[in-house]
Tab-separated table of N, CA and C and ligand atoms in Angstrom:
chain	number	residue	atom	x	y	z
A	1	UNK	N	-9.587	-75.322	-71.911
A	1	UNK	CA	-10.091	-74.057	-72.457
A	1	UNK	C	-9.620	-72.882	-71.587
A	2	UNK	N	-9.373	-72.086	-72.403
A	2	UNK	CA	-9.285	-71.175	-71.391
A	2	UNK	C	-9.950	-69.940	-71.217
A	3	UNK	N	-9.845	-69.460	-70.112
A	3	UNK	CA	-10.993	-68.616	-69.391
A	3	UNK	C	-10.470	-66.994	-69.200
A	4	UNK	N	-11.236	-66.242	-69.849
A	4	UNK	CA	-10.754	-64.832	-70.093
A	4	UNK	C	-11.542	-64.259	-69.439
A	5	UNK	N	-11.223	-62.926	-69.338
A	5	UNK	CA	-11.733	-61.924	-68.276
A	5	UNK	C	-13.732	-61.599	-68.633
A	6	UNK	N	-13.600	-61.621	-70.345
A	6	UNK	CA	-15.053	-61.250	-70.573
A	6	UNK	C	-16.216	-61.815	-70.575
A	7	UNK	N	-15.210	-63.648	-70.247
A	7	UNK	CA	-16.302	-64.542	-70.750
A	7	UNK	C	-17.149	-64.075	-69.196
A	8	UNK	N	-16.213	-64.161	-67.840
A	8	UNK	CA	-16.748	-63.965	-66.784
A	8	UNK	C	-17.882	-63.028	-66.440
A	9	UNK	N	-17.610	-61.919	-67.117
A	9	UNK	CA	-18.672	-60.798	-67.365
A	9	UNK	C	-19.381	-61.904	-68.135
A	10	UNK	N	-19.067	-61.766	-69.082
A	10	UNK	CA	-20.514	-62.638	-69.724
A	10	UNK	C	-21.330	-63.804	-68.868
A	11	UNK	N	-20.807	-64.596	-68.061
A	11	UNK	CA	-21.618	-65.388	-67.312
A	11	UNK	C	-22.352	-64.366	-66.123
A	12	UNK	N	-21.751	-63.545	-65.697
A	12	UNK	CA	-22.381	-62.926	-64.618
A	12	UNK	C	-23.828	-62.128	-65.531
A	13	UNK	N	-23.569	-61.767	-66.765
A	13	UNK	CA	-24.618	-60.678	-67.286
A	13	UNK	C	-25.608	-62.045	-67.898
A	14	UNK	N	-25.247	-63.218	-68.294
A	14	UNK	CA	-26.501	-64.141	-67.870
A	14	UNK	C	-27.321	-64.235	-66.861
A	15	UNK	N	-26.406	-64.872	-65.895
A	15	UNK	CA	-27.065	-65.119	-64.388
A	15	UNK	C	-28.263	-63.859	-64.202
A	16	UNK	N	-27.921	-62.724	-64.461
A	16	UNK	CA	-28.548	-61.503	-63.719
A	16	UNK	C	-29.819	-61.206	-64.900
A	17	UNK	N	-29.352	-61.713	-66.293
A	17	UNK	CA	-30.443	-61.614	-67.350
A	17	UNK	C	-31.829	-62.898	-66.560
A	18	UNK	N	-31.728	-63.801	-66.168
A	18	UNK	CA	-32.703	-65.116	-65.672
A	18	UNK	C	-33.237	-64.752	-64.242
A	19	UNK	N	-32.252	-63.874	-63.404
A	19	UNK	CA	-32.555	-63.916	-62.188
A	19	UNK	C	-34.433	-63.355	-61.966
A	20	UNK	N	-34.529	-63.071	-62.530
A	20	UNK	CA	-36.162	-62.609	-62.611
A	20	UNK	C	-37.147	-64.040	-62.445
A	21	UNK	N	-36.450	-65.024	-62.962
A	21	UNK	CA	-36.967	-66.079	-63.259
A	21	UNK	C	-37.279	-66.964	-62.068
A	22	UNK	N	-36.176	-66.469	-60.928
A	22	UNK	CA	-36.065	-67.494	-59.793
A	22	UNK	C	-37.401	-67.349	-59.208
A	23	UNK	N	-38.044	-68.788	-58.528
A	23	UNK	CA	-38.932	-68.897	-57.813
A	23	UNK	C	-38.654	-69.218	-56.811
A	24	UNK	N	-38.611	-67.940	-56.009
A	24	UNK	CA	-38.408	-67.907	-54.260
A	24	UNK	C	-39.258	-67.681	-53.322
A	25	UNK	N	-40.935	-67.859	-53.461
A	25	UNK	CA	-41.584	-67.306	-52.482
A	25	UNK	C	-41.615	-67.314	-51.173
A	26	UNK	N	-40.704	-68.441	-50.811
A	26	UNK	CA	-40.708	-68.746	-49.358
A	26	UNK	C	-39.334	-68.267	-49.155
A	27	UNK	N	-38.351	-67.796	-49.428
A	27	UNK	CA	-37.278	-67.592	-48.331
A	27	UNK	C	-37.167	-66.188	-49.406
A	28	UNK	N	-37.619	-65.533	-50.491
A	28	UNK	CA	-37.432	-64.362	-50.906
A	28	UNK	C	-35.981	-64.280	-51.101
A	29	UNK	N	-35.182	-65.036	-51.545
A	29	UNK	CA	-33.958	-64.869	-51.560
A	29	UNK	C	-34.053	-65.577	-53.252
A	30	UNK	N	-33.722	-64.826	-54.177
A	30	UNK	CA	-33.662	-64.729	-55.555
A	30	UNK	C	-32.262	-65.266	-56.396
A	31	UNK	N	-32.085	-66.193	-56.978
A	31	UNK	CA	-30.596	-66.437	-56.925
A	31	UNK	C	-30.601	-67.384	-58.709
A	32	UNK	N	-29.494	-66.595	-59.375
A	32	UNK	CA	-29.186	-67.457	-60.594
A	32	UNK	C	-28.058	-67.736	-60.931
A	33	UNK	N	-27.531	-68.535	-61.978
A	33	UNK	CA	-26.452	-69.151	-61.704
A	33	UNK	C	-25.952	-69.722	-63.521
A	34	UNK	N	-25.164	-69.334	-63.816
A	34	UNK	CA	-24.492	-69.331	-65.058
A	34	UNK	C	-23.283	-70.446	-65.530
A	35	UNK	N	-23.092	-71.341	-66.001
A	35	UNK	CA	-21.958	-71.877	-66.633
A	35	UNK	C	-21.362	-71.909	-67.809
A	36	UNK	N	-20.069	-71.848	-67.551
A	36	UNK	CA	-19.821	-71.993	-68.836
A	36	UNK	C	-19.091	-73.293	-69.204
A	37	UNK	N	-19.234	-74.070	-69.876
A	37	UNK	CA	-19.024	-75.156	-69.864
A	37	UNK	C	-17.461	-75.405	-71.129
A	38	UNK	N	-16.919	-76.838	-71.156
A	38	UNK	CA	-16.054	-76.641	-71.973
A	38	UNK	C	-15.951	-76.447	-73.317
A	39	UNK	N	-17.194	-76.518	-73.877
A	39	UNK	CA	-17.816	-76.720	-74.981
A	39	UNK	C	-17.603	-75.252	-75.293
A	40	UNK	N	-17.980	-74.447	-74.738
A	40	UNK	CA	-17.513	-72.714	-74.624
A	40	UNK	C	-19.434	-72.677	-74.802
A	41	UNK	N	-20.078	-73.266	-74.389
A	41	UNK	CA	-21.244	-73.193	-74.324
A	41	UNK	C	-21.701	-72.365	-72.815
A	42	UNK	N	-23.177	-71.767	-72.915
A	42	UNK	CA	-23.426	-70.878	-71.292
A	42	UNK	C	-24.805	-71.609	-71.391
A	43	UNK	N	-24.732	-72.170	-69.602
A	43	UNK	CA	-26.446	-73.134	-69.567
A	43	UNK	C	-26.280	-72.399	-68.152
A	44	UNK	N	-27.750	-71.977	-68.327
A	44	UNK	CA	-28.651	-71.039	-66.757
A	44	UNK	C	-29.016	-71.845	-66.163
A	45	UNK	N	-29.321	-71.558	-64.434
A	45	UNK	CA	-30.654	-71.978	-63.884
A	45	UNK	C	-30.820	-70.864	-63.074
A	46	UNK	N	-31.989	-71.184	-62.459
A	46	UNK	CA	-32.421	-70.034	-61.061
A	46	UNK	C	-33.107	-71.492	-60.220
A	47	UNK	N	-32.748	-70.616	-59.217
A	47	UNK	CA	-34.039	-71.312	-57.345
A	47	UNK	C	-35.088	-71.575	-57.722
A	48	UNK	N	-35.469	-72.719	-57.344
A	48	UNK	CA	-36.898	-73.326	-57.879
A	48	UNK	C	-37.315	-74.088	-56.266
A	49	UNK	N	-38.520	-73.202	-55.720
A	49	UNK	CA	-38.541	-73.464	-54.133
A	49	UNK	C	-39.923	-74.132	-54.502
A	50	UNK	N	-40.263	-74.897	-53.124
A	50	UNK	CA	-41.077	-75.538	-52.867
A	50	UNK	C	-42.260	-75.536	-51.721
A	51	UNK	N	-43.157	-75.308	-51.724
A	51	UNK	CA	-44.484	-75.061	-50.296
A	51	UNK	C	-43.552	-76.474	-49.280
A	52	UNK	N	-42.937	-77.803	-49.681
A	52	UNK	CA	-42.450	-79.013	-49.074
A	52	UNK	C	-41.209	-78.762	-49.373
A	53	UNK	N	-40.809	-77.465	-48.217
A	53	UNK	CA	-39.433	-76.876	-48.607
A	53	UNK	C	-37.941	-77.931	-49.035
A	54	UNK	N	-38.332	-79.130	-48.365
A	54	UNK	CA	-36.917	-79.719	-48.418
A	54	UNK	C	-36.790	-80.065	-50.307
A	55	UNK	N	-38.086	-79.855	-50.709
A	55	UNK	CA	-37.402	-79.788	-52.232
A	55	UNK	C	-36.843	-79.171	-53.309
A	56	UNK	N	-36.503	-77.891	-52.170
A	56	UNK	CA	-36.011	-76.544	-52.949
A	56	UNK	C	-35.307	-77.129	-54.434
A	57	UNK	N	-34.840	-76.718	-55.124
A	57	UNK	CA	-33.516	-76.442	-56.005
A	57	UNK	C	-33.024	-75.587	-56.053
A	58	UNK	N	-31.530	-75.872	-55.930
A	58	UNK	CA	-30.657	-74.433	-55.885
A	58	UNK	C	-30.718	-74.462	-57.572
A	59	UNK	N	-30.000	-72.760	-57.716
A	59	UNK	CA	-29.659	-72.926	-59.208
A	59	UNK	C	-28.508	-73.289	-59.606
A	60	UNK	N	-27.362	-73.385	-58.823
A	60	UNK	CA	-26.584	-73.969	-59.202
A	60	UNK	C	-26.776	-75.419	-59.970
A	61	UNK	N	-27.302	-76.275	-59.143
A	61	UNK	CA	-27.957	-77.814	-59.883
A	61	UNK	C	-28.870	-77.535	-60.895
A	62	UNK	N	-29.725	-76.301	-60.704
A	62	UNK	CA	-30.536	-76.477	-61.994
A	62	UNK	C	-29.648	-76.201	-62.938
A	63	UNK	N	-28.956	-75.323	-63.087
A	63	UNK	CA	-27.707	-75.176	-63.805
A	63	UNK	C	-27.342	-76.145	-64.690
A	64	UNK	N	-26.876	-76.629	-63.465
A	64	UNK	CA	-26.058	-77.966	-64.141
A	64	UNK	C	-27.027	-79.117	-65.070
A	65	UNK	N	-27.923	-79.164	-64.247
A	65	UNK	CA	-28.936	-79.894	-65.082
A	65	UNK	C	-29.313	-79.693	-66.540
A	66	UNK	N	-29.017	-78.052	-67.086
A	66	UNK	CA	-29.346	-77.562	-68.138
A	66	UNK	C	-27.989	-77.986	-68.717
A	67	UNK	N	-26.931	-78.027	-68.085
A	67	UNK	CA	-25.607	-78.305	-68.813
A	67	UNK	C	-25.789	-79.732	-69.074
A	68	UNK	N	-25.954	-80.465	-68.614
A	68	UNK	CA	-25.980	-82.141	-69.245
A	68	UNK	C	-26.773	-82.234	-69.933
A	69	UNK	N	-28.398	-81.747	-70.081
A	69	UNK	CA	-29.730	-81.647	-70.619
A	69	UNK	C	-28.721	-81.160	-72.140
A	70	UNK	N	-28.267	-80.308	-72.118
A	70	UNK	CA	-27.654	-79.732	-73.484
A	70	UNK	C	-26.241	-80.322	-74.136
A	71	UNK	N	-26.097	-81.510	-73.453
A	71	UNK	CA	-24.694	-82.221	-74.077
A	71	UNK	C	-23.515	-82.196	-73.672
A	72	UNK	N	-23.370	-81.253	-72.461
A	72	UNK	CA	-22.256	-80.972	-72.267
A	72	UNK	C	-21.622	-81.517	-70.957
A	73	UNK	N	-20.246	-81.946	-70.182
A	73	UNK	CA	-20.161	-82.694	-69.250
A	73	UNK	C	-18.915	-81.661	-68.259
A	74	UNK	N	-18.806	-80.771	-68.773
A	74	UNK	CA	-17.627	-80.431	-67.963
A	74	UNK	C	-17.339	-78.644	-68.014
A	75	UNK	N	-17.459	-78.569	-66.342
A	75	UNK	CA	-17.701	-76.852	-66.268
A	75	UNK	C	-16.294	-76.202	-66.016
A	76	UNK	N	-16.476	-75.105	-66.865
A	76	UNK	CA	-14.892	-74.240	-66.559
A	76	UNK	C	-15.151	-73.287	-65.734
A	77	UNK	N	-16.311	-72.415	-65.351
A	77	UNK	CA	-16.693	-71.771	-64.351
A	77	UNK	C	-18.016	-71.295	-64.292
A	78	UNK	N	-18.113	-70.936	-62.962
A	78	UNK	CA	-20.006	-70.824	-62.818
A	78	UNK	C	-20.046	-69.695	-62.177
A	79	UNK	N	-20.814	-68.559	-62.476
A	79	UNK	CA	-21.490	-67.807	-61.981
A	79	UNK	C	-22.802	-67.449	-61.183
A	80	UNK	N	-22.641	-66.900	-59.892
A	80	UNK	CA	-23.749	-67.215	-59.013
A	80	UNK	C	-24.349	-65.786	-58.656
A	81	UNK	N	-25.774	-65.388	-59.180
A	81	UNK	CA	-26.206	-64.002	-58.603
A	81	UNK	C	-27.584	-63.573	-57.648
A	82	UNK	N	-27.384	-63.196	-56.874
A	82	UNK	CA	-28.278	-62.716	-56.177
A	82	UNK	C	-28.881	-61.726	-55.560
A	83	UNK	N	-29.942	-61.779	-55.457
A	83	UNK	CA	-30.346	-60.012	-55.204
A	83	UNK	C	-30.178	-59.897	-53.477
A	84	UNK	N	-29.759	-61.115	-52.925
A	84	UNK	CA	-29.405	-61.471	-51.222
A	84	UNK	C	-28.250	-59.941	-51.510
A	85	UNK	N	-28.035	-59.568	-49.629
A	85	UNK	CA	-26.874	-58.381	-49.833
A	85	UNK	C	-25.688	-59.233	-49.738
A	86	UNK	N	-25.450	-60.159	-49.517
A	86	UNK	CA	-24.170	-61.110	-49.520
A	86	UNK	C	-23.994	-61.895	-50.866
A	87	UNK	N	-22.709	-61.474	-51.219
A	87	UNK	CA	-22.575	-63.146	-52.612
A	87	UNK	C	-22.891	-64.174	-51.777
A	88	UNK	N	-23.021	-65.409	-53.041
A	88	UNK	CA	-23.695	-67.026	-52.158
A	88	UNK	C	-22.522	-67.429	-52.658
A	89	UNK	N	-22.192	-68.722	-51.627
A	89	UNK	CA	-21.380	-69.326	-51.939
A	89	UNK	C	-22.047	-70.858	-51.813
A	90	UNK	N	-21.870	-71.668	-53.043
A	90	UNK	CA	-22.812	-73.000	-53.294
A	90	UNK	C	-22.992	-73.637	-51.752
A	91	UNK	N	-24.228	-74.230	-51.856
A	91	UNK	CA	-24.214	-75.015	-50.630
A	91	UNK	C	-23.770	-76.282	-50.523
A	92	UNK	N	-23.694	-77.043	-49.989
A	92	UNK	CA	-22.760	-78.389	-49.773
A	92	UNK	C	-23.279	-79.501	-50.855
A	93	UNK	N	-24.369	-79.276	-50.877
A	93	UNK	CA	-25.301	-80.225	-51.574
A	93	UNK	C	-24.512	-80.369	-53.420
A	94	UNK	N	-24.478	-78.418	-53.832
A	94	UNK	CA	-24.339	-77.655	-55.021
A	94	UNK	C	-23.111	-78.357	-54.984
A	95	UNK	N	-22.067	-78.194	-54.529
A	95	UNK	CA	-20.442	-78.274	-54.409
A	95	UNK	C	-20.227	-79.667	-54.834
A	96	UNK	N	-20.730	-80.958	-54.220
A	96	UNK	CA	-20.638	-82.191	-54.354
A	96	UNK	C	-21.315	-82.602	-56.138
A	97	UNK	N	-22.281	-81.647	-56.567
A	97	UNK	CA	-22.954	-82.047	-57.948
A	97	UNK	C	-21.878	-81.090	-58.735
A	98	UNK	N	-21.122	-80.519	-58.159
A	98	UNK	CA	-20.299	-79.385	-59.190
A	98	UNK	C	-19.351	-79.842	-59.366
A	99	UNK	N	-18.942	-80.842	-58.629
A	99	UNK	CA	-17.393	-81.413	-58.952
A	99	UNK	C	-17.427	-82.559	-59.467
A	100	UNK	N	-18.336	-83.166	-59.316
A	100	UNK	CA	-19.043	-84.565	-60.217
A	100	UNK	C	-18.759	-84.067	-61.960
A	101	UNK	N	-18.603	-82.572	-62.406
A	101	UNK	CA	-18.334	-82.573	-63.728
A	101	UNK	C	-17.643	-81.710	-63.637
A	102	UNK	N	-16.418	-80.951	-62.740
A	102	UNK	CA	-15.469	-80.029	-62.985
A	102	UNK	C	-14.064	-80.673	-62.562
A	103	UNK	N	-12.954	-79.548	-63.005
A	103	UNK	CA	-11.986	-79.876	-62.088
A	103	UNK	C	-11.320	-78.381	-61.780
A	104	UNK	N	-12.102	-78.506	-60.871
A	104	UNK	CA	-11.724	-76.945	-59.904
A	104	UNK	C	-11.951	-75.698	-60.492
A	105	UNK	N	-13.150	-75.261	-61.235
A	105	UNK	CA	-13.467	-74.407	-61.808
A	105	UNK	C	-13.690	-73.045	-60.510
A	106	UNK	N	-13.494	-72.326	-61.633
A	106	UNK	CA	-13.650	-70.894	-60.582
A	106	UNK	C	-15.076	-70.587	-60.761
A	107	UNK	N	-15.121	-70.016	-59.343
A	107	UNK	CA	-16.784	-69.574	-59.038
A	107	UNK	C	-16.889	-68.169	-58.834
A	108	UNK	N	-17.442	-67.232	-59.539
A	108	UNK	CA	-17.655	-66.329	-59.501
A	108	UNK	C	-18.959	-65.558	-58.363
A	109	UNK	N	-19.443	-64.989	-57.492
A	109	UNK	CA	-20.683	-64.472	-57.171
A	109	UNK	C	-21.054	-63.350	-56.644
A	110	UNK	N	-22.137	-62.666	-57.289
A	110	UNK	CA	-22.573	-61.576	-56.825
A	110	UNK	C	-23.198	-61.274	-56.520
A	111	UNK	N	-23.737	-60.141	-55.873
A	111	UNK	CA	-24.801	-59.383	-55.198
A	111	UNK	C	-25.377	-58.200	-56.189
A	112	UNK	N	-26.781	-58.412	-56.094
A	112	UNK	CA	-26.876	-57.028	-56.974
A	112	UNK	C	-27.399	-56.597	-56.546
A	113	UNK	N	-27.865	-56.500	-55.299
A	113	UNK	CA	-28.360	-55.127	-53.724
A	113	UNK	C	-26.947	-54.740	-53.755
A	114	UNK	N	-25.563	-55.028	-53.453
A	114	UNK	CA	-24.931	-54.375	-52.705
A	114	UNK	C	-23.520	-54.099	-53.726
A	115	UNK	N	-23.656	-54.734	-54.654
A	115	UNK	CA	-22.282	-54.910	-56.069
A	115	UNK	C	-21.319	-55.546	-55.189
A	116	UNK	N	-21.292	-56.093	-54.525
A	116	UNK	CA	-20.124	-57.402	-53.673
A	116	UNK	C	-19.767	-58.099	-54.713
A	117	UNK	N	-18.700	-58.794	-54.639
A	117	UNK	CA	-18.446	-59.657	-55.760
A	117	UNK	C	-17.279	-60.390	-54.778
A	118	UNK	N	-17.490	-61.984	-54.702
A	118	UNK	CA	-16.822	-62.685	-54.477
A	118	UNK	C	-15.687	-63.749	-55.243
A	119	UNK	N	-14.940	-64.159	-55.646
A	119	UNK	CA	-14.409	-65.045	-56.418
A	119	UNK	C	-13.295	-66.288	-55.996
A	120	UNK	N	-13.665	-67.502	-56.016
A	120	UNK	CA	-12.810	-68.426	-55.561
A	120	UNK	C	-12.815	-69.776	-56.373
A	121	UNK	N	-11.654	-70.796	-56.257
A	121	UNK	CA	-11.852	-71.547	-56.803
A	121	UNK	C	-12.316	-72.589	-55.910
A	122	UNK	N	-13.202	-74.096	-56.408
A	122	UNK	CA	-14.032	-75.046	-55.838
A	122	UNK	C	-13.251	-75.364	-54.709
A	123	UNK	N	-12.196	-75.854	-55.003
A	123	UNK	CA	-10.669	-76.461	-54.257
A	123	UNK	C	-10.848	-75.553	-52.936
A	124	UNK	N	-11.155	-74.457	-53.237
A	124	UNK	CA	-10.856	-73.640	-52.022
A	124	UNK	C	-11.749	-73.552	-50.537
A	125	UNK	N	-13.190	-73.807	-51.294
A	125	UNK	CA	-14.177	-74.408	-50.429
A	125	UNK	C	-14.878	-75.390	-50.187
A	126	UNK	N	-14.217	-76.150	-50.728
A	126	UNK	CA	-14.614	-78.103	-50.948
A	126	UNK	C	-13.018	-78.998	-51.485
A	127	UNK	N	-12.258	-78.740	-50.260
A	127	UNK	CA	-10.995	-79.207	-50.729
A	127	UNK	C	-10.755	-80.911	-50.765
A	128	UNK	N	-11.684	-81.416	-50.006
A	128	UNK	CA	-11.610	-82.900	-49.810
A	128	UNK	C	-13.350	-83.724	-50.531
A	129	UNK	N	-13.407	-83.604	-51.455
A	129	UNK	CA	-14.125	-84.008	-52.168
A	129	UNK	C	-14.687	-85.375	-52.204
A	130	UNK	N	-15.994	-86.167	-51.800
A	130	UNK	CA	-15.726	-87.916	-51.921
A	130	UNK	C	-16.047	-87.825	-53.623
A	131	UNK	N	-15.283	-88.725	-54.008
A	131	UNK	CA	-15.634	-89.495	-55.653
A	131	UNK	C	-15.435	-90.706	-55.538
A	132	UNK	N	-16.187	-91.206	-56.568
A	132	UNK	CA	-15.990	-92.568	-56.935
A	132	UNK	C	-14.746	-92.430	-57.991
A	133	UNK	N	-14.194	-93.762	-58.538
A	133	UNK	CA	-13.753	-93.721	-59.919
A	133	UNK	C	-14.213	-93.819	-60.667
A	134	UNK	N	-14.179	-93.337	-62.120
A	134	UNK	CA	-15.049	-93.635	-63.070
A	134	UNK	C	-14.938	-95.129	-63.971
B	1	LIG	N1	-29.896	-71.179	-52.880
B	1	LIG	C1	-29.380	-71.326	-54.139
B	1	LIG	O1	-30.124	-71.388	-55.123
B	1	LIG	N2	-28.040	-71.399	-54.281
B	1	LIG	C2	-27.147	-71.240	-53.256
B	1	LIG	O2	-25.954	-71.246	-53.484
B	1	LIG	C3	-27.619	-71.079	-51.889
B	1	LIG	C4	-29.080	-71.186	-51.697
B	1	LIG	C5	-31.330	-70.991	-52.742
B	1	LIG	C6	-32.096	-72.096	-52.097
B	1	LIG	C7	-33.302	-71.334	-51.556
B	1	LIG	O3	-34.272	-71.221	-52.591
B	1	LIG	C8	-32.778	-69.956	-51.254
B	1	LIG	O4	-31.542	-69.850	-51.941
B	1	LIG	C9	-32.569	-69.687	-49.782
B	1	LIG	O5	-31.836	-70.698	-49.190
């Protein structure tokens, strides 16, 4: 599939439509996260934190979770937003569940304290990947 300039806007003006949604009370750091999948389908998540912090969820995974939950197996790019003054860039955890159904999708992320905008592809920050075969 291929990936045009508006769909990207369009995943970012998701992400930032849900970000209200994120539940961050403990680290106050607000964060949502958009895909678009190959299907040309868009599945959200936001931060879903925990009082037994180690069970945070990023939104990236919730994300994704909404993308399989809805049929779909394979991401062409994801959008990541946050009201943090820095774009996020997935955490190690996110990266390893993101490539389990991509192949090197571009990641978009922004800031909406500061309008930063970062953009890279997976490859670029998770170049050695473990997989199984399928
Ligand atoms: N977080 C995400 O949701 N995605 C990221 O890419 C980085 C971190 C969340 C987890 C936690 O709720 C908060 O951001 C602070 O770490």
């Amino acid at each position: 599939m291929e990936l045009r300039e508006e769909m990207l806007s369009k995943l970012l003006i998701e992400a930032e439509r849900v970000l209200r949604n994120s539940y961050a009370p403990y680290s106050n750091v607000r964060v949502a996260s958009a895909i678009l999948s190959e299907g040309g389908r868009v599945y959200t998540g936001v931060n879903v934190e925990n009082s037994s912090y180690g069970l945070t969820m990023c939104a990236e995974r919730s994300a994704v979770s909404a993308m399989i939950s809805g049929g779909d197996r394979s991401i062409i790019a994801i959008a990541i937003v946050t009201d943090y003054p820095e774009p996020l860039m997935p955490c190690g955890a996110c990266r390893q569940v993101i490539v389990e159904f991509s192949q090197n999708p571009l990641i978009v992320s922004y800031s909406t304290s500061t309008n930063r905008v970062y953009t890279v592809r997976l490859s670029d920050i998770f170049p050695k990947p473990f997989k199984l075969m399928k």
